[in-house]
């Protein structure tokens, strides 16, 4: 089973700043099978990025994903107040197996 | 527009079976284009994939839950989750979701989610 480790656990930034969130896999992951989600309190997760770097429908272009192999990154270029939330990475393995990272909380500094 | 809604008891006794239903509106789970899944989130913790299904044909389960989980389609607009022999560790918000069906992200991510339903395991 592939384990995803996200860092940092909590990231404190101000609106307008750039955020960089990391997701590291215990084994190589196909870039096609790495996704990122945003979750706000009391809400379901929302798909942001799939295929490591493709934005889902309706996602602003300030969100971008990159990476390959075992190291992946979610970047938010200029933080808006609504971007402060918890972010999860997720990978798809064989036989429809899915694992999630433990999450990074992005909080207002 | 496709929407998903979870329903079921909010309280289940230890050792009993948790049963939830996902209602799909604006579409049908019988479409050959779609796979569906269940994900849960204990209070204050992260997300855990429970299992996925393809209408009336195939199911796939998290190995850590496989002996206790059953996911089945119950109609063209409903699929269900059963989790047996529950303990307090099964207390969580349970989400149903659709796996991406477009060629660009096929099966790699969950693109539509229900709002979730809280299930507490307690006597």
GROMACS .gro file of N, CA and C in nm, chain A residues 32-33 35 37 39 43-45 47 50 88 90 92 95-98 100, chain B residues 35 41 45-47 49 60 63 95 99 104-105 107-110 113-114:
model
  108
   32UNK      N    1  -0.056   1.056  -1.353
   32UNK     CA    2  -0.196   1.055  -1.396
   32UNK      C    3  -0.291   1.026  -1.281
   33UNK      N    4  -0.237   0.974  -1.173
   33UNK     CA    5  -0.321   0.923  -1.066
   33UNK      C    6  -0.302   0.995  -0.933
   35UNK      N    7  -0.422   1.332  -0.716
   35UNK     CA    8  -0.524   1.437  -0.710
   35UNK      C    9  -0.512   1.516  -0.580
   37UNK      N   10  -0.753   1.778  -0.314
   37UNK     CA   11  -0.886   1.822  -0.273
   37UNK      C   12  -0.874   1.934  -0.171
   39UNK      N   13  -1.101   2.100   0.149
   39UNK     CA   14  -1.216   2.077   0.236
   39UNK      C   15  -1.229   2.191   0.336
   43UNK      N   16  -1.804   2.081   0.528
   43UNK     CA   17  -1.833   2.056   0.387
   43UNK      C   18  -1.761   1.930   0.338
   44UNK      N   19  -1.812   1.877   0.229
   44UNK     CA   20  -1.745   1.766   0.163
   44UNK      C   21  -1.619   1.816   0.092
   45UNK      N   22  -1.524   1.729   0.071
   45UNK     CA   23  -1.407   1.768  -0.010
   45UNK      C   24  -1.448   1.809  -0.151
   47UNK      N   25  -1.284   1.847  -0.542
   47UNK     CA   26  -1.171   1.816  -0.629
   47UNK      C   27  -1.113   1.943  -0.689
   50UNK      N   28  -0.644   1.706  -1.074
   50UNK     CA   29  -0.628   1.564  -1.105
   50UNK      C   30  -0.512   1.549  -1.202
   88UNK      N   31  -0.604   1.791   0.090
   88UNK     CA   32  -0.565   1.651   0.089
   88UNK      C   33  -0.514   1.611  -0.048
   90UNK      N   34  -0.436   1.263  -0.288
   90UNK     CA   35  -0.494   1.129  -0.300
   90UNK      C   36  -0.432   1.061  -0.422
   92UNK      N   37  -0.438   0.702  -0.680
   92UNK     CA   38  -0.515   0.589  -0.729
   92UNK      C   39  -0.416   0.478  -0.766
   95UNK      N   40  -0.640  -0.186  -0.924
   95UNK     CA   41  -0.765  -0.248  -0.876
   95UNK      C   42  -0.852  -0.151  -0.797
   96UNK      N   43  -0.859  -0.030  -0.846
   96UNK     CA   44  -0.942   0.074  -0.784
   96UNK      C   45  -0.916   0.089  -0.635
   97UNK      N   46  -0.788   0.097  -0.596
   97UNK     CA   47  -0.749   0.126  -0.459
   97UNK      C   48  -0.712   0.273  -0.449
   98UNK      N   49  -0.756   0.337  -0.342
   98UNK     CA   50  -0.731   0.479  -0.324
   98UNK      C   51  -0.677   0.505  -0.184
  100UNK      N   52  -0.540   0.845   0.076
  100UNK     CA   53  -0.533   0.988   0.098
  100UNK      C   54  -0.416   1.022   0.190
  144UNK      N   55  -1.832   0.484  -1.209
  144UNK     CA   56  -1.802   0.408  -1.089
  144UNK      C   57  -1.836   0.496  -0.970
  150UNK      N   58  -1.469   0.987   0.721
  150UNK     CA   59  -1.381   1.081   0.788
  150UNK      C   60  -1.415   1.086   0.936
  154UNK      N   61  -1.031   1.411   1.183
  154UNK     CA   62  -0.924   1.334   1.118
  154UNK      C   63  -0.936   1.340   0.965
  155UNK      N   64  -0.852   1.262   0.898
  155UNK     CA   65  -0.846   1.265   0.753
  155UNK      C   66  -0.944   1.170   0.687
  156UNK      N   67  -0.929   1.160   0.555
  156UNK     CA   68  -1.021   1.082   0.473
  156UNK      C   69  -0.971   0.939   0.455
  158UNK      N   70  -1.067   0.593   0.222
  158UNK     CA   71  -1.148   0.526   0.119
  158UNK      C   72  -1.199   0.393   0.174
  169UNK      N   73  -1.482  -0.315  -0.512
  169UNK     CA   74  -1.343  -0.306  -0.471
  169UNK      C   75  -1.341  -0.246  -0.331
  172UNK      N   76  -0.853  -0.298   0.185
  172UNK     CA   77  -0.816  -0.426   0.251
  172UNK      C   78  -0.835  -0.422   0.402
  204UNK      N   79  -1.923   0.965   0.336
  204UNK     CA   80  -1.953   1.031   0.210
  204UNK      C   81  -1.970   0.927   0.099
  208UNK      N   82  -1.670   0.854  -0.907
  208UNK     CA   83  -1.537   0.859  -0.965
  208UNK      C   84  -1.542   0.926  -1.101
  213UNK      N   85  -0.991   1.232  -1.936
  213UNK     CA   86  -0.873   1.299  -1.882
  213UNK      C   87  -0.842   1.258  -1.739
  214UNK      N   88  -0.941   1.210  -1.667
  214UNK     CA   89  -0.917   1.175  -1.525
  214UNK      C   90  -0.984   1.044  -1.488
  216UNK      N   91  -1.142   0.749  -1.352
  216UNK     CA   92  -1.131   0.668  -1.231
  216UNK      C   93  -1.023   0.715  -1.134
  217UNK      N   94  -0.953   0.821  -1.163
  217UNK     CA   95  -0.839   0.859  -1.081
  217UNK      C   96  -0.874   0.948  -0.964
  218UNK      N   97  -0.995   1.006  -0.965
  218UNK     CA   98  -1.032   1.099  -0.859
  218UNK      C   99  -1.183   1.101  -0.843
  219UNK      N  100  -1.226   1.145  -0.725
  219UNK     CA  101  -1.369   1.157  -0.695
  219UNK      C  102  -1.412   1.300  -0.727
  222UNK      N  103  -1.930   1.472  -0.487
  222UNK     CA  104  -1.946   1.418  -0.353
  222UNK      C  105  -2.085   1.452  -0.298
  223UNK      N  106  -2.136   1.364  -0.213
  223UNK     CA  107  -2.251   1.399  -0.132
  223UNK      C  108  -2.208   1.489  -0.018
   0.00000   0.00000   0.00000
